[in-house]
Structure formats: C-alpha cells, structure tokens
Amino acid sequence: MSDLPAPEFPAWPQFGDEERTGLVRALEQGQWWRVGGDEVDTFEAEFAAYHGAPYALAVTNGTHALEVALEVLGVGPGTEVIVPAFTFISSSLAAQRLGAVAVPVDVDADTYCVDPDAVAAAITPRTRVVMPVHMAGQFADMDALDKIAADAGVALLQDAAHAHGARWQGKRVGELGSVAAFSFQNGKLMTAGEGGAVLFPDEESYEKAFLVHSCGRPRTDRDYLHRTTGSNYRMNEFSAAVLRAQLSRLDGQIALREQRWPLLASLLAEIPGVVPQGRDERGDRNPHYMAMFRVPGITVERRRAVVDALIARGVPAFVAFRAIYRCEGFWLAGAPDETVEQIAERCPNTEQIHADCIWLHHRTLLGTEEQMHLIAAVLADVLAG
C-alpha cells in the first residue's frame, strides 16, 4: 500500500442554524404532531412544489411511503407488483406486506435501473403496479415504462428514494404524472434520520392516502370516524422542521455532485477492471445518491476486502445491494412461484451487478476536485494490492 493521505470528506448529515431554528420553532408551537402543528403541512407543500407535484404526503419512513402508495393504487392479496431484482429490499417488502406477490425482473447492465423489456415480459392479468427504482439518482426509462404501463392498464409507482431533485427530460419527479415515493433515512440526500413522502398527481389519491396514513381518520375528525383501514404513518413536527431546512440546501448539494461525478467517473474508468455506472442522458439532472461502479470478475470475498480497505483509508464504501431474490426474507411471503435459480436465469445483469458492484457514499461527491483524484488513486492502489 502507498502512503496516499486519507481523504477528509464533508460529514453527513449536514446541518446548521436552519435545522436548529426549525426544531425550536416546532418545539415552541406547543403541538408536536401534525394534526395540531404547522411544520408537516408546510413541508408537504414545499416538497410538492419543489418536485412539481400537486400533492405530497409526509410519512414515517420510505418503506411506509411505498406501502401507503401501493395500498392507494389497489395493491393487495391476489395482485402482483413488478420490481427491479437489484434494489433495496423495501421495494419488494412493501408489496409483500400488503399480501401481494413481488415479481423481480432484471435491470439494465449500464444504468442498473429496471429493464423495460423485462417489465413487459413479466406483466400478467394480476399485475397491478410496476415499480421502477431510480437507482442512485439515475432515472429509469420513464418513456418506455409509461407506454408499457398504459398499454397494460397498470399503474406506475416511482421508487424515488434516491432521486430527490432529479429530472427526466426537463421534468421533475412530480411532473411525470405517476405516484412517487421518497425516503429521508439518515443516509439519503435529505434526511431527518427517518421519514418519507409520497407525491400524488390528484386530490382523490392524496385524500385516500391521508386516511390510510392516519388510522383511517379524516383530517378534521373529532368523533373517531375511522373510514377505512390503515395504520399510523404520520410524520412528527420535529422531523418536518428538519426536512424543511434540508430541502433548502438540496439544490446546492446536487449542483456540486453533478460537477464532481463526471470527473470521478472518468478517473475510475481509467483504472483497469473498473466500470462506473452509466448515465441515460435523458435523466438531465441526477442528484447522485451513490457513486457506483463495478469490478467485473471480482469475487465476493475480494470485493468485501476491497470495501474494508477503502473504509480503512478514509473512503466511505459499501458493497452493493444483494439481489432481492437472494435474501431470505424475500421468500417468507408474497414470493413468485419460482426457484432462486429460475429467477437468476432471467436476471443475468442483476446476477453480475449484485456480486461485483461497489458504491461510495454521496458525501464523497461533496468533496474537492483534488479529493476525486485521491479517491481514484486510493481505489487503484487497493485493487493493485
């Protein structure tokens, strides 16, 4: 190993007086839940406007955001939801928790986003929703997916947990006409430790979601008129106050990451055996939730050793998501009538990506140009060691 210095990237989460002011504001209003306070309502309006959506509903976390959205879209026992095979497990668990079958399909080898042809091949009369994941901020092919969904008469639900502030051909997430779910978990592009939100294109869906997320009670209910089934997915006022401040700094962070990724990607591509995540240029604003790259042919053990070595040298690195069908929990409920081997056979790209992909925390892309060079130098040194 060389004596390259350890990079010192900006900390995450980032916070300042804006968050402190918001927390005190929420504290002093004297009502700490959304029904009596103003922070959640205001955050929802601000988040919806930022993404070009008519309505936003804030919830407890990103997994619950998916669950609420799927329930509003009619998902339940006897239905199927098509999800990428390469994604965080919440994409499938949200459907499975509602009694539906999650059907994994393959992803594109370059962008790591769901393959539209694989989606089209997986649609059955039981399909209710197609759930593209905008992996690491890179939009899935929404043009193709919109057409497939419309032709089949099924809904699209954008899993936008990585895509705060992203754009597809100039359109923001909320301007694409479909429901979209976000996460505000601690590592996400804006965070309150936990939290989530759902964007809705129409008032009817939003109002139904509000009932679902608040134990079936209407907003002004004083008589315990529980009009539907649901649960308590309500966000508290303190989280919303923090998220309002986080939203105010998001544009600047995205702009910086958009500057840094092309440089880092070009440097990574110069390292023998390293292949950075590709970009569909129709996704003309990518917030870069992760800096992802593959090392084709690397063994699982070697990849773990590389990640450990990067961490030891100051580069926050992680192994990529495991293919969802290779997670034990996937098979406990709502799994398709296939074996692991059968799914793997129709998901060859996922099989490769989940085994050889590494990602770096997005705070690395908030560093300097010099640090981008240093990341590449450290990685090259680690891989050569």
mmCIF file of C-alpha atoms in Angstrom:
data_model
loop_
_atom_site.group_PDB
_atom_site.id
_atom_site.type_symbol
_atom_site.label_atom_id
_atom_site.label_comp_id
_atom_site.label_asym_id
_atom_site.label_seq_id
_atom_site.Cartn_x
_atom_site.Cartn_y
_atom_site.Cartn_z
ATOM 1 C CA MET A 1 0.000 0.000 0.000
ATOM 2 C CA SER A 2 1.185 3.513 -0.793
ATOM 3 C CA ASP A 3 1.313 6.427 1.632
ATOM 4 C CA LEU A 4 -1.543 8.327 -0.015
ATOM 5 C CA PRO A 5 -3.268 10.627 2.515
ATOM 6 C CA ALA A 6 -6.730 9.740 3.811
ATOM 7 C CA PRO A 7 -9.400 11.974 2.250
ATOM 8 C CA GLU A 8 -11.413 14.126 4.647
ATOM 9 C CA PHE A 9 -14.849 14.398 3.093
ATOM 10 C CA PRO A 10 -17.681 16.592 4.394
ATOM 11 C CA ALA A 11 -19.661 14.973 7.199
ATOM 12 C CA TRP A 12 -23.162 13.591 6.708
ATOM 13 C CA PRO A 13 -25.810 14.570 7.640
ATOM 14 C CA GLN A 14 -25.123 18.246 7.127
ATOM 15 C CA PHE A 15 -26.915 20.705 9.380
ATOM 16 C CA GLY A 16 -26.725 24.238 10.673
ATOM 17 C CA ASP A 17 -28.707 27.072 12.148
ATOM 18 C CA GLU A 18 -31.578 26.364 9.748
ATOM 19 C CA GLU A 19 -32.230 22.989 11.399
ATOM 20 C CA ARG A 20 -31.772 24.435 14.896
ATOM 21 C CA THR A 21 -34.210 27.229 14.151
ATOM 22 C CA GLY A 22 -36.751 24.765 12.779
ATOM 23 C CA LEU A 23 -36.532 22.485 15.795
ATOM 24 C CA VAL A 24 -37.063 25.377 18.194
ATOM 25 C CA ARG A 25 -39.946 26.632 16.046
ATOM 26 C CA ALA A 26 -41.595 23.194 16.227
ATOM 27 C CA LEU A 27 -40.926 22.950 19.955
ATOM 28 C CA GLU A 28 -42.379 26.308 20.793
ATOM 29 C CA GLN A 29 -45.576 25.950 18.752
ATOM 30 C CA GLY A 30 -46.794 23.656 21.527
ATOM 31 C CA GLN A 31 -48.192 20.957 19.232
ATOM 32 C CA TRP A 32 -45.751 18.230 18.240
ATOM 33 C CA TRP A 33 -47.932 16.096 15.965
ATOM 34 C CA ARG A 34 -49.183 17.020 12.538
ATOM 35 C CA VAL A 35 -52.832 17.403 13.445
ATOM 36 C CA GLY A 36 -52.132 20.333 15.734
ATOM 37 C CA GLY A 37 -48.949 21.751 14.219
ATOM 38 C CA ASP A 38 -47.875 23.544 11.053
ATOM 39 C CA GLU A 39 -44.490 22.001 10.173
ATOM 40 C CA VAL A 40 -45.690 18.839 8.423
ATOM 41 C CA ASP A 41 -48.329 20.676 6.400
ATOM 42 C CA THR A 42 -45.804 23.314 5.352
ATOM 43 C CA PHE A 43 -43.154 20.749 4.496
ATOM 44 C CA GLU A 44 -45.603 18.821 2.339
ATOM 45 C CA ALA A 45 -46.464 21.963 0.385
ATOM 46 C CA GLU A 46 -42.800 22.875 -0.062
ATOM 47 C CA PHE A 47 -41.737 19.360 -1.066
ATOM 48 C CA ALA A 48 -44.596 19.033 -3.555
ATOM 49 C CA ALA A 49 -43.802 22.410 -5.127
ATOM 50 C CA TYR A 50 -40.100 21.566 -5.365
ATOM 51 C CA HIS A 51 -40.869 18.392 -7.321
ATOM 52 C CA GLY A 52 -43.703 19.824 -9.428
ATOM 53 C CA ALA A 53 -46.452 17.715 -7.853
ATOM 54 C CA PRO A 54 -49.918 18.880 -6.809
ATOM 55 C CA TYR A 55 -49.838 16.949 -3.524
ATOM 56 C CA ALA A 56 -47.345 15.424 -1.097
ATOM 57 C CA LEU A 57 -47.983 13.321 1.986
ATOM 58 C CA ALA A 58 -45.244 13.057 4.627
ATOM 59 C CA VAL A 59 -44.921 9.719 6.431
ATOM 60 C CA THR A 60 -42.733 7.928 8.941
ATOM 61 C CA ASN A 61 -40.183 6.400 6.551
ATOM 62 C CA GLY A 62 -39.537 5.421 2.950
ATOM 63 C CA THR A 63 -40.790 1.859 3.315
ATOM 64 C CA HIS A 64 -44.080 3.154 4.671
ATOM 65 C CA ALA A 65 -44.208 5.634 1.788
ATOM 66 C CA LEU A 66 -44.157 2.690 -0.617
ATOM 67 C CA GLU A 67 -46.750 0.781 1.415
ATOM 68 C CA VAL A 68 -49.167 3.718 1.515
ATOM 69 C CA ALA A 69 -48.697 4.377 -2.197
ATOM 70 C CA LEU A 70 -49.247 0.738 -3.124
ATOM 71 C CA GLU A 71 -52.380 0.498 -0.991
ATOM 72 C CA VAL A 72 -53.812 3.607 -2.640
ATOM 73 C CA LEU A 73 -53.052 2.057 -6.037
ATOM 74 C CA GLY A 74 -55.102 -1.021 -5.179
ATOM 75 C CA VAL A 75 -52.382 -3.496 -4.292
ATOM 76 C CA GLY A 76 -53.411 -6.329 -2.006
ATOM 77 C CA PRO A 77 -53.791 -10.120 -1.867
ATOM 78 C CA GLY A 78 -54.056 -11.685 -5.297
ATOM 79 C CA THR A 79 -52.198 -8.866 -7.052
ATOM 80 C CA GLU A 80 -48.638 -8.625 -8.332
ATOM 81 C CA VAL A 81 -46.120 -5.793 -8.252
ATOM 82 C CA ILE A 82 -43.174 -5.802 -10.657
ATOM 83 C CA VAL A 83 -39.964 -4.615 -9.008
ATOM 84 C CA PRO A 84 -36.293 -4.487 -10.026
ATOM 85 C CA ALA A 85 -34.322 -7.506 -8.879
ATOM 86 C CA PHE A 86 -31.463 -5.154 -7.987
ATOM 87 C CA THR A 87 -32.760 -2.742 -5.365
ATOM 88 C CA PHE A 88 -33.021 -2.268 -1.627
ATOM 89 C CA ILE A 89 -35.377 -4.873 -0.189
ATOM 90 C CA SER A 90 -38.043 -2.305 0.806
ATOM 91 C CA SER A 91 -39.156 -2.144 -2.826
ATOM 92 C CA SER A 92 -40.393 -5.709 -2.618
ATOM 93 C CA LEU A 93 -41.245 -5.869 1.087
ATOM 94 C CA ALA A 94 -43.734 -3.003 0.778
ATOM 95 C CA ALA A 95 -45.766 -5.065 -1.692
ATOM 96 C CA GLN A 96 -45.350 -8.290 0.251
ATOM 97 C CA ARG A 97 -46.551 -6.659 3.488
ATOM 98 C CA LEU A 98 -49.828 -5.905 1.713
ATOM 99 C CA GLY A 99 -50.240 -9.552 0.730
ATOM 100 C CA ALA A 100 -49.191 -9.043 -2.886
ATOM 101 C CA VAL A 101 -46.604 -11.004 -4.851
ATOM 102 C CA ALA A 102 -43.416 -9.100 -5.672
ATOM 103 C CA VAL A 103 -42.126 -10.149 -9.091
ATOM 104 C CA PRO A 104 -38.412 -9.373 -9.595
ATOM 105 C CA VAL A 105 -37.217 -8.516 -13.096
ATOM 106 C CA ASP A 106 -33.781 -7.773 -14.485
ATOM 107 C CA VAL A 107 -32.070 -4.391 -14.716
ATOM 108 C CA ASP A 108 -30.032 -2.621 -17.363
ATOM 109 C CA ALA A 109 -26.341 -3.526 -17.192
ATOM 110 C CA ASP A 110 -25.249 0.092 -17.625
ATOM 111 C CA THR A 111 -27.653 2.191 -15.533
ATOM 112 C CA TYR A 112 -28.675 -0.536 -13.029
ATOM 113 C CA CYS A 113 -32.307 0.577 -13.488
ATOM 114 C CA VAL A 114 -35.157 -1.764 -14.356
ATOM 115 C CA ASP A 115 -35.139 -3.113 -17.927
ATOM 116 C CA PRO A 116 -38.380 -2.131 -19.728
ATOM 117 C CA ASP A 117 -38.300 -5.270 -21.879
ATOM 118 C CA ALA A 118 -38.111 -7.402 -18.745
ATOM 119 C CA VAL A 119 -41.042 -5.473 -17.290
ATOM 120 C CA ALA A 120 -43.149 -6.025 -20.402
ATOM 121 C CA ALA A 121 -42.409 -9.740 -20.347
ATOM 122 C CA ALA A 122 -43.437 -10.052 -16.687
ATOM 123 C CA ILE A 123 -46.866 -8.394 -16.875
ATOM 124 C CA THR A 124 -49.795 -10.727 -16.220
ATOM 125 C CA PRO A 125 -53.530 -10.170 -15.624
ATOM 126 C CA ARG A 126 -52.685 -9.982 -11.901
ATOM 127 C CA THR A 127 -50.184 -7.128 -12.278
ATOM 128 C CA ARG A 128 -51.410 -4.013 -10.534
ATOM 129 C CA VAL A 129 -48.274 -1.840 -10.303
ATOM 130 C CA VAL A 130 -44.867 -1.513 -11.956
ATOM 131 C CA MET A 131 -42.303 -0.022 -9.572
ATOM 132 C CA PRO A 132 -39.194 1.435 -11.253
ATOM 133 C CA VAL A 133 -36.372 2.444 -8.912
ATOM 134 C CA HIS A 134 -34.301 5.466 -9.929
ATOM 135 C CA MET A 135 -31.052 3.832 -8.926
ATOM 136 C CA ALA A 136 -28.545 6.196 -7.299
ATOM 137 C CA GLY A 137 -30.454 9.150 -8.798
ATOM 138 C CA GLN A 138 -30.386 7.828 -12.380
ATOM 139 C CA PHE A 139 -33.917 7.800 -13.782
ATOM 140 C CA ALA A 140 -35.291 4.553 -15.080
ATOM 141 C CA ASP A 141 -36.508 4.743 -18.697
ATOM 142 C CA MET A 142 -39.773 6.506 -17.938
ATOM 143 C CA ASP A 143 -40.715 6.919 -21.607
ATOM 144 C CA ALA A 144 -40.718 3.176 -22.223
ATOM 145 C CA LEU A 145 -42.229 2.334 -18.841
ATOM 146 C CA ASP A 146 -45.055 4.847 -19.244
ATOM 147 C CA LYS A 147 -46.015 3.246 -22.537
ATOM 148 C CA ILE A 148 -45.794 -0.291 -21.187
ATOM 149 C CA ALA A 149 -47.925 0.576 -18.168
ATOM 150 C CA ALA A 150 -50.509 2.468 -20.217
ATOM 151 C CA ASP A 151 -50.802 -0.337 -22.773
ATOM 152 C CA ALA A 152 -51.264 -2.898 -19.995
ATOM 153 C CA GLY A 153 -53.609 -0.740 -17.922
ATOM 154 C CA VAL A 154 -51.420 -0.870 -14.809
ATOM 155 C CA ALA A 155 -50.094 1.891 -12.572
ATOM 156 C CA LEU A 156 -46.538 3.160 -12.236
ATOM 157 C CA LEU A 157 -45.090 3.857 -8.802
ATOM 158 C CA GLN A 158 -41.726 5.580 -8.886
ATOM 159 C CA ASP A 159 -39.459 4.455 -6.069
ATOM 160 C CA ALA A 160 -37.624 7.772 -5.878
ATOM 161 C CA ALA A 161 -35.788 7.096 -2.616
ATOM 162 C CA HIS A 162 -32.549 8.026 -4.420
ATOM 163 C CA ALA A 163 -33.959 10.749 -6.655
ATOM 164 C CA HIS A 164 -34.699 13.893 -4.660
ATOM 165 C CA GLY A 165 -34.480 16.765 -7.133
ATOM 166 C CA ALA A 166 -33.897 14.551 -10.178
ATOM 167 C CA ARG A 167 -35.219 15.444 -13.647
ATOM 168 C CA TRP A 168 -36.177 13.366 -16.685
ATOM 169 C CA GLN A 169 -36.010 15.342 -19.946
ATOM 170 C CA GLY A 170 -36.558 18.554 -18.008
ATOM 171 C CA LYS A 171 -39.437 17.185 -15.949
ATOM 172 C CA ARG A 172 -39.266 16.794 -12.204
ATOM 173 C CA VAL A 173 -40.396 13.615 -10.488
ATOM 174 C CA GLY A 174 -43.799 15.050 -9.674
ATOM 175 C CA GLU A 175 -44.390 16.274 -13.221
ATOM 176 C CA LEU A 176 -44.359 12.783 -14.743
ATOM 177 C CA GLY A 177 -47.972 12.030 -13.825
ATOM 178 C CA SER A 178 -47.395 9.000 -11.607
ATOM 179 C CA VAL A 179 -47.200 8.439 -7.868
ATOM 180 C CA ALA A 180 -43.680 8.654 -6.411
ATOM 181 C CA ALA A 181 -42.264 7.651 -3.027
ATOM 182 C CA PHE A 182 -39.226 9.136 -1.256
ATOM 183 C CA SER A 183 -37.114 8.284 1.782
ATOM 184 C CA PHE A 184 -35.462 10.593 4.302
ATOM 185 C CA GLN A 185 -33.475 7.915 6.127
ATOM 186 C CA ASN A 186 -30.158 9.038 7.613
ATOM 187 C CA GLY A 187 -28.057 8.328 4.542
ATOM 188 C CA LYS A 188 -30.444 9.828 1.993
ATOM 189 C CA LEU A 189 -29.913 13.060 0.042
ATOM 190 C CA MET A 190 -32.007 14.942 2.590
ATOM 191 C CA THR A 191 -32.718 13.471 5.976
ATOM 192 C CA ALA A 192 -34.339 13.724 9.372
ATOM 193 C CA GLY A 193 -32.855 10.396 10.473
ATOM 194 C CA GLU A 194 -36.014 8.699 9.238
ATOM 195 C CA GLY A 195 -39.014 9.836 7.238
ATOM 196 C CA GLY A 196 -40.670 9.510 3.871
ATOM 197 C CA ALA A 197 -43.052 11.216 1.480
ATOM 198 C CA VAL A 198 -45.398 10.305 -1.352
ATOM 199 C CA LEU A 199 -46.205 12.578 -4.285
ATOM 200 C CA PHE A 200 -49.685 12.265 -5.786
ATOM 201 C CA PRO A 201 -50.932 13.624 -9.130
ATOM 202 C CA ASP A 202 -54.549 14.062 -8.000
ATOM 203 C CA GLU A 203 -56.539 15.075 -4.938
ATOM 204 C CA GLU A 204 -58.536 11.856 -4.729
ATOM 205 C CA SER A 205 -55.421 9.710 -4.316
ATOM 206 C CA TYR A 206 -53.945 12.129 -1.816
ATOM 207 C CA GLU A 207 -57.086 12.164 0.332
ATOM 208 C CA LYS A 208 -57.272 8.375 0.293
ATOM 209 C CA ALA A 209 -53.618 8.212 1.321
ATOM 210 C CA PHE A 210 -54.220 10.660 4.142
ATOM 211 C CA LEU A 211 -56.865 8.337 5.586
ATOM 212 C CA VAL A 212 -54.587 5.308 5.232
ATOM 213 C CA HIS A 213 -51.680 7.065 6.967
ATOM 214 C CA SER A 214 -53.803 8.344 9.875
ATOM 215 C CA CYS A 215 -55.628 5.228 11.082
ATOM 216 C CA GLY A 216 -58.467 5.875 8.642
ATOM 217 C CA ARG A 217 -59.456 9.192 10.249
ATOM 218 C CA PRO A 218 -60.299 12.298 8.217
ATOM 219 C CA ARG A 219 -58.202 15.380 8.863
ATOM 220 C CA THR A 220 -60.851 17.195 10.935
ATOM 221 C CA ASP A 221 -62.354 14.149 12.624
ATOM 222 C CA ARG A 222 -63.416 14.659 16.265
ATOM 223 C CA ASP A 223 -65.723 11.647 16.531
ATOM 224 C CA TYR A 224 -63.354 8.750 15.728
ATOM 225 C CA LEU A 225 -64.908 8.162 12.322
ATOM 226 C CA HIS A 226 -62.388 5.636 11.008
ATOM 227 C CA ARG A 227 -63.480 5.485 7.376
ATOM 228 C CA THR A 228 -61.012 2.930 6.088
ATOM 229 C CA THR A 229 -58.323 0.538 7.217
ATOM 230 C CA GLY A 230 -54.855 1.911 7.700
ATOM 231 C CA SER A 231 -52.183 2.493 10.269
ATOM 232 C CA ASN A 232 -50.307 5.342 11.903
ATOM 233 C CA TYR A 233 -47.725 6.519 9.387
ATOM 234 C CA ARG A 234 -47.864 10.176 10.443
ATOM 235 C CA MET A 235 -44.662 12.226 10.472
ATOM 236 C CA ASN A 236 -43.997 14.288 13.597
ATOM 237 C CA GLU A 237 -43.448 18.040 13.622
ATOM 238 C CA PHE A 238 -39.757 17.900 14.557
ATOM 239 C CA SER A 239 -38.844 15.723 11.575
ATOM 240 C CA ALA A 240 -40.750 18.020 9.237
ATOM 241 C CA ALA A 241 -38.974 21.083 10.631
ATOM 242 C CA VAL A 242 -35.584 19.476 9.978
ATOM 243 C CA LEU A 243 -36.626 18.403 6.486
ATOM 244 C CA ARG A 244 -37.709 21.922 5.576
ATOM 245 C CA ALA A 245 -34.164 23.054 6.328
ATOM 246 C CA GLN A 246 -32.689 20.081 4.477
ATOM 247 C CA LEU A 247 -34.773 20.902 1.411
ATOM 248 C CA SER A 248 -33.416 24.449 1.402
ATOM 249 C CA ARG A 249 -29.828 23.205 0.945
ATOM 250 C CA LEU A 250 -30.574 20.415 -1.544
ATOM 251 C CA ASP A 251 -30.089 22.395 -4.774
ATOM 252 C CA GLY A 252 -26.569 23.452 -3.869
ATOM 253 C CA GLN A 253 -25.573 19.920 -2.931
ATOM 254 C CA ILE A 254 -26.977 18.479 -6.155
ATOM 255 C CA ALA A 255 -25.145 21.080 -8.235
ATOM 256 C CA LEU A 256 -21.845 20.168 -6.591
ATOM 257 C CA ARG A 257 -22.348 16.419 -7.013
ATOM 258 C CA GLU A 258 -23.265 16.940 -10.663
ATOM 259 C CA GLN A 259 -19.925 18.720 -11.100
ATOM 260 C CA ARG A 260 -17.911 16.075 -9.290
ATOM 261 C CA TRP A 261 -19.351 12.839 -10.715
ATOM 262 C CA PRO A 262 -18.172 13.275 -14.336
ATOM 263 C CA LEU A 263 -14.631 13.845 -13.078
ATOM 264 C CA LEU A 264 -14.710 10.908 -10.681
ATOM 265 C CA ALA A 265 -16.336 8.632 -13.261
ATOM 266 C CA SER A 266 -13.655 9.451 -15.828
ATOM 267 C CA LEU A 267 -10.916 8.770 -13.285
ATOM 268 C CA LEU A 268 -12.485 5.478 -12.217
ATOM 269 C CA ALA A 269 -12.826 4.391 -15.845
ATOM 270 C CA GLU A 270 -9.064 4.743 -16.228
ATOM 271 C CA ILE A 271 -8.447 2.095 -13.559
ATOM 272 C CA PRO A 272 -8.078 -1.355 -15.159
ATOM 273 C CA GLY A 273 -11.122 -3.507 -14.452
ATOM 274 C CA VAL A 274 -13.333 -0.705 -13.081
ATOM 275 C CA VAL A 275 -16.609 0.216 -14.843
ATOM 276 C CA PRO A 276 -18.540 3.236 -13.463
ATOM 277 C CA GLN A 277 -22.347 3.298 -13.514
ATOM 278 C CA GLY A 278 -23.573 4.640 -16.844
ATOM 279 C CA ARG A 279 -25.967 7.500 -17.411
ATOM 280 C CA ASP A 280 -29.017 7.832 -19.595
ATOM 281 C CA GLU A 281 -28.691 11.454 -20.722
ATOM 282 C CA ARG A 282 -32.459 11.854 -20.734
ATOM 283 C CA GLY A 283 -32.038 11.983 -16.983
ATOM 284 C CA ASP A 284 -30.747 15.523 -17.260
ATOM 285 C CA ARG A 285 -30.417 16.154 -13.535
ATOM 286 C CA ASN A 286 -29.010 13.374 -11.398
ATOM 287 C CA PRO A 287 -28.654 14.044 -7.654
ATOM 288 C CA HIS A 288 -26.162 11.158 -7.310
ATOM 289 C CA TYR A 289 -27.268 9.314 -4.221
ATOM 290 C CA MET A 290 -24.322 6.972 -4.677
ATOM 291 C CA ALA A 291 -21.121 6.889 -6.675
ATOM 292 C CA MET A 292 -21.436 3.378 -8.065
ATOM 293 C CA PHE A 293 -19.023 1.247 -10.056
ATOM 294 C CA ARG A 294 -18.455 -2.361 -10.943
ATOM 295 C CA VAL A 295 -15.361 -4.553 -10.888
ATOM 296 C CA PRO A 296 -16.404 -7.396 -13.202
ATOM 297 C CA GLY A 297 -14.916 -10.744 -12.260
ATOM 298 C CA ILE A 298 -14.143 -9.813 -8.653
ATOM 299 C CA THR A 299 -15.005 -12.489 -6.114
ATOM 300 C CA VAL A 300 -17.382 -11.839 -3.244
ATOM 301 C CA GLU A 301 -14.558 -12.251 -0.743
ATOM 302 C CA ARG A 302 -12.235 -9.942 -2.657
ATOM 303 C CA ARG A 303 -14.943 -7.294 -3.000
ATOM 304 C CA ARG A 304 -15.502 -7.310 0.755
ATOM 305 C CA ALA A 305 -11.745 -6.948 1.298
ATOM 306 C CA VAL A 306 -11.625 -4.011 -1.139
ATOM 307 C CA VAL A 307 -14.508 -2.271 0.631
ATOM 308 C CA ASP A 308 -12.871 -2.816 4.021
ATOM 309 C CA ALA A 309 -9.596 -1.433 2.706
ATOM 310 C CA LEU A 310 -11.292 1.647 1.257
ATOM 311 C CA ILE A 311 -13.023 2.332 4.567
ATOM 312 C CA ALA A 312 -9.756 1.906 6.456
ATOM 313 C CA ARG A 313 -8.195 4.514 4.184
ATOM 314 C CA GLY A 314 -10.939 7.095 4.651
ATOM 315 C CA VAL A 315 -13.209 6.359 1.662
ATOM 316 C CA PRO A 316 -16.785 5.505 2.800
ATOM 317 C CA ALA A 317 -17.520 2.433 0.674
ATOM 318 C CA PHE A 318 -20.169 -0.284 0.680
ATOM 319 C CA VAL A 319 -20.948 -3.489 -1.169
ATOM 320 C CA ALA A 320 -23.952 -3.110 -3.452
ATOM 321 C CA PHE A 321 -27.457 -4.311 -2.678
ATOM 322 C CA ARG A 322 -27.975 -8.054 -2.727
ATOM 323 C CA ALA A 323 -30.385 -9.293 -5.390
ATOM 324 C CA ILE A 324 -33.725 -9.331 -3.581
ATOM 325 C CA TYR A 325 -34.432 -12.929 -4.547
ATOM 326 C CA ARG A 326 -31.190 -13.917 -2.811
ATOM 327 C CA CYS A 327 -32.417 -12.510 0.519
ATOM 328 C CA GLU A 328 -34.014 -14.990 2.914
ATOM 329 C CA GLY A 329 -36.729 -12.532 3.889
ATOM 330 C CA PHE A 330 -37.953 -12.233 0.305
ATOM 331 C CA TRP A 331 -39.219 -15.816 0.360
ATOM 332 C CA LEU A 332 -41.220 -15.603 3.594
ATOM 333 C CA ALA A 333 -44.296 -14.028 1.977
ATOM 334 C CA GLY A 334 -45.508 -12.870 -1.404
ATOM 335 C CA ALA A 335 -42.790 -14.519 -3.500
ATOM 336 C CA PRO A 336 -43.388 -15.749 -7.063
ATOM 337 C CA ASP A 337 -43.829 -19.430 -7.821
ATOM 338 C CA GLU A 338 -40.235 -19.837 -8.977
ATOM 339 C CA THR A 339 -36.944 -21.023 -7.548
ATOM 340 C CA VAL A 340 -33.971 -18.765 -6.885
ATOM 341 C CA GLU A 341 -32.213 -20.380 -9.830
ATOM 342 C CA GLN A 342 -35.134 -19.735 -12.171
ATOM 343 C CA ILE A 343 -35.260 -16.048 -11.261
ATOM 344 C CA ALA A 344 -31.486 -15.761 -11.512
ATOM 345 C CA GLU A 345 -31.581 -17.264 -15.005
ATOM 346 C CA ARG A 346 -33.881 -14.488 -16.238
ATOM 347 C CA CYS A 347 -31.925 -11.793 -14.358
ATOM 348 C CA PRO A 348 -28.363 -12.172 -15.686
ATOM 349 C CA ASN A 349 -27.454 -8.496 -15.270
ATOM 350 C CA THR A 350 -28.647 -8.473 -11.680
ATOM 351 C CA GLU A 351 -26.603 -11.601 -11.009
ATOM 352 C CA GLN A 352 -23.460 -9.786 -12.105
ATOM 353 C CA ILE A 353 -24.140 -6.367 -10.600
ATOM 354 C CA HIS A 354 -25.087 -7.575 -7.143
ATOM 355 C CA ALA A 355 -21.876 -9.612 -6.996
ATOM 356 C CA ASP A 356 -19.342 -7.107 -8.337
ATOM 357 C CA CYS A 357 -20.728 -3.620 -7.639
ATOM 358 C CA ILE A 358 -19.329 -1.204 -5.032
ATOM 359 C CA TRP A 359 -20.716 2.175 -4.071
ATOM 360 C CA LEU A 360 -19.361 5.220 -2.309
ATOM 361 C CA HIS A 361 -21.437 7.446 -0.045
ATOM 362 C CA HIS A 362 -22.704 10.577 -1.794
ATOM 363 C CA ARG A 363 -20.809 12.798 0.629
ATOM 364 C CA THR A 364 -17.684 11.863 -1.303
ATOM 365 C CA LEU A 365 -19.106 13.870 -4.218
ATOM 366 C CA LEU A 366 -19.334 16.937 -1.976
ATOM 367 C CA GLY A 367 -15.546 16.930 -1.766
ATOM 368 C CA THR A 368 -12.988 18.837 -3.812
ATOM 369 C CA GLU A 369 -11.660 18.010 -7.277
ATOM 370 C CA GLU A 370 -8.411 17.022 -5.592
ATOM 371 C CA GLN A 371 -10.328 14.519 -3.487
ATOM 372 C CA MET A 372 -11.862 12.968 -6.605
ATOM 373 C CA HIS A 373 -8.335 12.274 -7.823
ATOM 374 C CA LEU A 374 -7.444 10.913 -4.411
ATOM 375 C CA ILE A 375 -10.443 8.533 -4.383
ATOM 376 C CA ALA A 376 -9.355 7.105 -7.711
ATOM 377 C CA ALA A 377 -5.738 6.820 -6.581
ATOM 378 C CA VAL A 378 -6.714 5.022 -3.372
ATOM 379 C CA LEU A 379 -9.017 2.631 -5.250
ATOM 380 C CA ALA A 380 -6.332 1.866 -7.836
ATOM 381 C CA ASP A 381 -3.842 1.228 -5.036
ATOM 382 C CA VAL A 382 -6.257 -1.040 -3.169
ATOM 383 C CA LEU A 383 -7.113 -3.056 -6.281
ATOM 384 C CA ALA A 384 -3.429 -3.470 -7.123
ATOM 385 C CA GLY A 385 -2.580 -4.608 -3.585
#
